[in-house]
Structure formats: C-alpha cells, structure tokens
PDB file of C-alpha atoms in Angstrom:
ATOM      1  CA  GLN A 292     107.393  97.870 116.005  1.00 86.00           C
ATOM      2  CA  VAL A 293     108.596  97.397 112.241  1.00 93.00           C
ATOM      3  CA  GLN A 294     106.406  95.595 109.931  1.00 96.00           C
ATOM      4  CA  LEU A 295     106.666  93.855 106.219  1.00 97.00           C
ATOM      5  CA  VAL A 296     103.048  93.960 104.867  1.00 96.00           C
ATOM      6  CA  GLU A 297     102.747  91.536 101.818  1.00 96.00           C
ATOM      7  CA  SER A 298     100.201  91.534  99.008  1.00 95.00           C
ATOM      8  CA  GLY A 299      99.408  90.598  95.398  1.00 96.00           C
ATOM      9  CA  GLY A 300      99.536  86.559  95.502  1.00 95.00           C
ATOM     10  CA  GLY A 301      97.042  84.533  94.228  1.00 97.00           C
ATOM     11  CA  LEU A 302      96.230  81.846  91.376  1.00 98.00           C
ATOM     12  CA  VAL A 303      97.358  82.231  88.193  1.00 98.00           C
ATOM     13  CA  GLN A 304      97.750  79.897  85.205  1.00 98.00           C
ATOM     14  CA  ALA A 305     100.703  79.110  83.959  1.00 98.00           C
ATOM     15  CA  GLY A 306     102.596  81.793  81.542  1.00 98.00           C
ATOM     16  CA  GLY A 307     100.332  84.186  83.139  1.00 98.00           C
ATOM     17  CA  SER A 308     101.610  87.300  85.458  1.00 98.00           C
ATOM     18  CA  LEU A 309     101.557  88.530  89.299  1.00 98.00           C
ATOM     19  CA  ARG A 310     103.172  91.103  90.763  1.00 98.00           C
ATOM     20  CA  LEU A 311     103.685  90.805  94.430  1.00 98.00           C
ATOM     21  CA  SER A 312     104.079  94.235  96.582  1.00 98.00           C
ATOM     22  CA  CYS A 313     105.971  94.513 100.216  1.00 98.00           C
ATOM     23  CA  ALA A 314     105.877  97.460 102.394  1.00 98.00           C
ATOM     24  CA  ALA A 315     107.385  98.619 105.709  1.00 97.00           C
ATOM     25  CA  SER A 316     105.560 100.751 108.262  1.00 96.00           C
ATOM     26  CA  GLY A 317     107.181 101.624 111.468  1.00 95.00           C
ATOM     27  CA  PHE A 318     109.987 103.364 113.141  1.00 94.00           C
ATOM     28  CA  PHE A 319     113.274 103.001 111.745  1.00 95.00           C
ATOM     29  CA  LYS A 320     116.057 105.156 110.560  1.00 94.00           C
ATOM     30  CA  SER A 321     116.330 103.547 106.561  1.00 94.00           C
ATOM     31  CA  ILE A 322     115.974 100.172 105.046  1.00 96.00           C
ATOM     32  CA  ASN A 323     118.947  99.113 103.444  1.00 95.00           C
ATOM     33  CA  ALA A 324     118.489  95.844 101.259  1.00 97.00           C
ATOM     34  CA  MET A 325     115.140  94.022 100.184  1.00 97.00           C
ATOM     35  CA  GLY A 326     113.977  90.800  98.604  1.00 98.00           C
ATOM     36  CA  TRP A 327     111.330  88.277  98.322  1.00 98.00           C
ATOM     37  CA  TYR A 328     111.827  84.730  99.216  1.00 98.00           C
ATOM     38  CA  ARG A 329     110.098  81.799  98.616  1.00 98.00           C
ATOM     39  CA  GLN A 330     108.588  78.204 100.580  1.00 98.00           C
ATOM     40  CA  ALA A 331     107.154  75.351  98.786  1.00 97.00           C
ATOM     41  CA  PRO A 332     105.743  72.631 100.550  1.00 95.00           C
ATOM     42  CA  GLY A 333     108.864  70.519 101.643  1.00 96.00           C
ATOM     43  CA  LYS A 334     111.429  71.924 100.611  1.00 97.00           C
ATOM     44  CA  GLN A 335     113.796  75.121 102.232  1.00 98.00           C
ATOM     45  CA  ARG A 336     113.138  78.728 102.225  1.00 98.00           C
ATOM     46  CA  GLU A 337     115.184  79.570  99.033  1.00 98.00           C
ATOM     47  CA  LEU A 338     116.098  83.724  97.640  1.00 98.00           C
ATOM     48  CA  VAL A 339     114.129  84.930  94.988  1.00 98.00           C
ATOM     49  CA  ALA A 340     115.502  88.354  94.210  1.00 98.00           C
ATOM     50  CA  THR A 341     117.374  91.475  96.391  1.00 98.00           C
ATOM     51  CA  THR A 342     117.667  95.018  95.832  1.00 98.00           C
ATOM     52  CA  THR A 343     119.731  96.979  97.464  1.00 95.00           C
ATOM     53  CA  SER A 344     119.003 100.278  98.574  1.00 91.00           C
ATOM     54  CA  GLY A 345     120.747 102.064  95.486  1.00 91.00           C
ATOM     55  CA  GLY A 346     118.628  99.783  93.294  1.00 91.00           C
ATOM     56  CA  SER A 347     121.244  96.565  91.930  1.00 96.00           C
ATOM     57  CA  THR A 348     119.656  93.316  91.302  1.00 98.00           C
ATOM     58  CA  ASN A 349     120.433  89.830  92.310  1.00 98.00           C
ATOM     59  CA  TYR A 350     118.337  87.195  90.778  1.00 98.00           C
ATOM     60  CA  ALA A 351     118.658  83.305  91.562  1.00 98.00           C
ATOM     61  CA  ASP A 352     119.159  81.591  88.349  1.00 98.00           C
ATOM     62  CA  SER A 353     115.648  80.131  88.129  1.00 98.00           C
ATOM     63  CA  VAL A 354     113.639  82.971  87.770  1.00 98.00           C
ATOM     64  CA  LYS A 355     116.214  85.422  85.560  1.00 98.00           C
ATOM     65  CA  GLY A 356     114.428  86.911  82.577  1.00 98.00           C
ATOM     66  CA  ARG A 357     111.389  86.228  84.079  1.00 98.00           C
ATOM     67  CA  PHE A 358     110.556  88.066  87.437  1.00 98.00           C
ATOM     68  CA  ILE A 359     111.804  91.961  88.180  1.00 98.00           C
ATOM     69  CA  ILE A 360     112.381  93.221  91.275  1.00 98.00           C
ATOM     70  CA  SER A 361     112.069  96.856  92.332  1.00 97.00           C
ATOM     71  CA  ARG A 362     111.418  99.127  95.316  1.00 96.00           C
ATOM     72  CA  ASP A 363     110.179 102.105  96.178  1.00 95.00           C
ATOM     73  CA  ASN A 364     112.074 104.006  98.698  1.00 94.00           C
ATOM     74  CA  ALA A 365     109.608 106.838  98.951  1.00 95.00           C
ATOM     75  CA  ARG A 366     107.025 104.702  99.892  1.00 96.00           C
ATOM     76  CA  ASN A 367     109.304 101.488 101.376  1.00 96.00           C
ATOM     77  CA  THR A 368     108.106  99.143  99.169  1.00 97.00           C
ATOM     78  CA  VAL A 369     109.647  96.367  97.369  1.00 98.00           C
ATOM     79  CA  PHE A 370     107.716  94.895  93.921  1.00 98.00           C
ATOM     80  CA  LEU A 371     108.200  91.655  92.377  1.00 98.00           C
ATOM     81  CA  GLN A 372     106.552  91.353  88.807  1.00 98.00           C
ATOM     82  CA  MET A 373     106.341  87.639  87.800  1.00 98.00           C
ATOM     83  CA  ASN A 374     105.883  86.850  84.126  1.00 98.00           C
ATOM     84  CA  SER A 375     105.594  83.476  82.389  1.00 98.00           C
ATOM     85  CA  LEU A 376     105.075  81.768  85.569  1.00 98.00           C
ATOM     86  CA  LYS A 377     105.311  77.943  86.123  1.00 98.00           C
ATOM     87  CA  PRO A 378     104.120  75.188  87.932  1.00 97.00           C
ATOM     88  CA  ASP A 379     107.762  75.447  89.959  1.00 97.00           C
ATOM     89  CA  ASP A 380     107.261  78.899  90.925  1.00 98.00           C
ATOM     90  CA  ALA A 381     104.227  77.892  92.924  1.00 98.00           C
ATOM     91  CA  ALA A 382     105.165  78.678  96.656  1.00 98.00           C
ATOM     92  CA  VAL A 383     105.033  80.978 100.327  1.00 98.00           C
ATOM     93  CA  TYR A 384     106.461  83.910  99.288  1.00 98.00           C
ATOM     94  CA  TYR A 385     107.971  86.368 101.932  1.00 98.00           C
ATOM     95  CA  CYS A 386     109.136  89.477 101.784  1.00 98.00           C
ATOM     96  CA  ASN A 387     112.243  90.359 103.679  1.00 98.00           C
ATOM     97  CA  ALA A 388     113.898  93.898 104.117  1.00 98.00           C
ATOM     98  CA  ALA A 389     117.489  94.871 106.459  1.00 97.00           C
ATOM     99  CA  ILE A 390     116.238  97.654 108.521  1.00 97.00           C
ATOM    100  CA  ALA A 391     118.241 100.294 110.230  1.00 95.00           C
ATOM    101  CA  ARG A 392     117.395 101.411 113.312  1.00 91.00           C
ATOM    102  CA  TYR A 393     117.952 104.213 114.808  1.00 91.00           C
ATOM    103  CA  SER A 394     119.782 102.482 117.988  1.00 87.00           C
ATOM    104  CA  GLY A 395     122.584 102.075 115.282  1.00 82.00           C
ATOM    105  CA  TYR A 396     121.466  98.429 114.514  1.00 92.00           C
ATOM    106  CA  GLU A 397     120.532  96.566 111.655  1.00 93.00           C
ATOM    107  CA  HIS A 398     117.824  93.508 111.668  1.00 95.00           C
ATOM    108  CA  PRO A 399     116.494  91.217 109.320  1.00 96.00           C
ATOM    109  CA  TYR A 400     112.773  91.560 109.549  1.00 97.00           C
ATOM    110  CA  TRP A 401     109.958  89.291 107.537  1.00 97.00           C
ATOM    111  CA  GLY A 402     106.744  89.424 106.723  1.00 97.00           C
ATOM    112  CA  GLN A 403     103.588  86.972 106.804  1.00 96.00           C
ATOM    113  CA  GLY A 404     104.308  85.586 103.782  1.00 97.00           C
ATOM    114  CA  THR A 405     101.573  85.502 100.382  1.00 97.00           C
ATOM    115  CA  GLN A 406     100.734  82.450  98.811  1.00 98.00           C
ATOM    116  CA  VAL A 407     101.614  81.677  94.856  1.00 98.00           C
ATOM    117  CA  THR A 408      99.895  79.015  92.649  1.00 98.00           C
ATOM    118  CA  VAL A 409     100.160  78.416  89.379  1.00 98.00           C
ATOM    119  CA  SER A 410      97.797  75.786  87.523  1.00 97.00           C
ATOM    120  CA  SER A 411      99.015  74.273  84.793  1.00 91.00           C
TER     121      SER A 411
END
C-alpha cells in the first residue's frame, strides 16, 4: 500500500508564508515526478508545481517567483514553500507522485489534501 501524507496547511494572512510537506510511504521501487496541485471551491484542480527525480521544476505562471518546490529523495518527500500568499492562493492543496512499482508499472498517487486559507 502506497500512501502520500501531506502536512503544513493552515490559515495565513495575505503576504505571509506557509510550507507544505508530502511524504510517500509504502512498498515501491522509486518515485519519478512529484508535484502539487490545488483546487478552490467551484474550480477545477490545477497544477501548481512539479519536480522530477533529477530536480527539474515547473511552475504555474500564477505562482512563479513566489512558490518553490523541492524534494528530498532520501526521505521520499516533496515540499512546497509558499511566499507572498494571496487570497487567490486559497484552496485545498494536493500532493501527487508518479510511483514506480516493482511490477514495472508506474502509477499516479494522490494525497488526501491540505487546506490553505489566506485572509485579506
């Protein structure tokens, strides 16, 4: 059983910072891409940032220059440092990981989501 467990969400004032963490656990061969997505009420889930196992990163235009994604491969953990938060950043943030099983297949896994609320 593979699990992604997120932490770090909460309430912050506009202009503040939060750091999200997501740790993968279970029995698997390796983790390829990891990323963060978010979904605000009434909106579709959207990509926030992704990172490959080699450290390449990709960001949504709306968060470039404010958010930083990083990962600790030894701990199977991905982080999202969110700075200069805006009310529009408020959403449920979901961790995603492309995990390679020993069967040879890669599967996408999702965390349970963590709420980020930004007060103006």
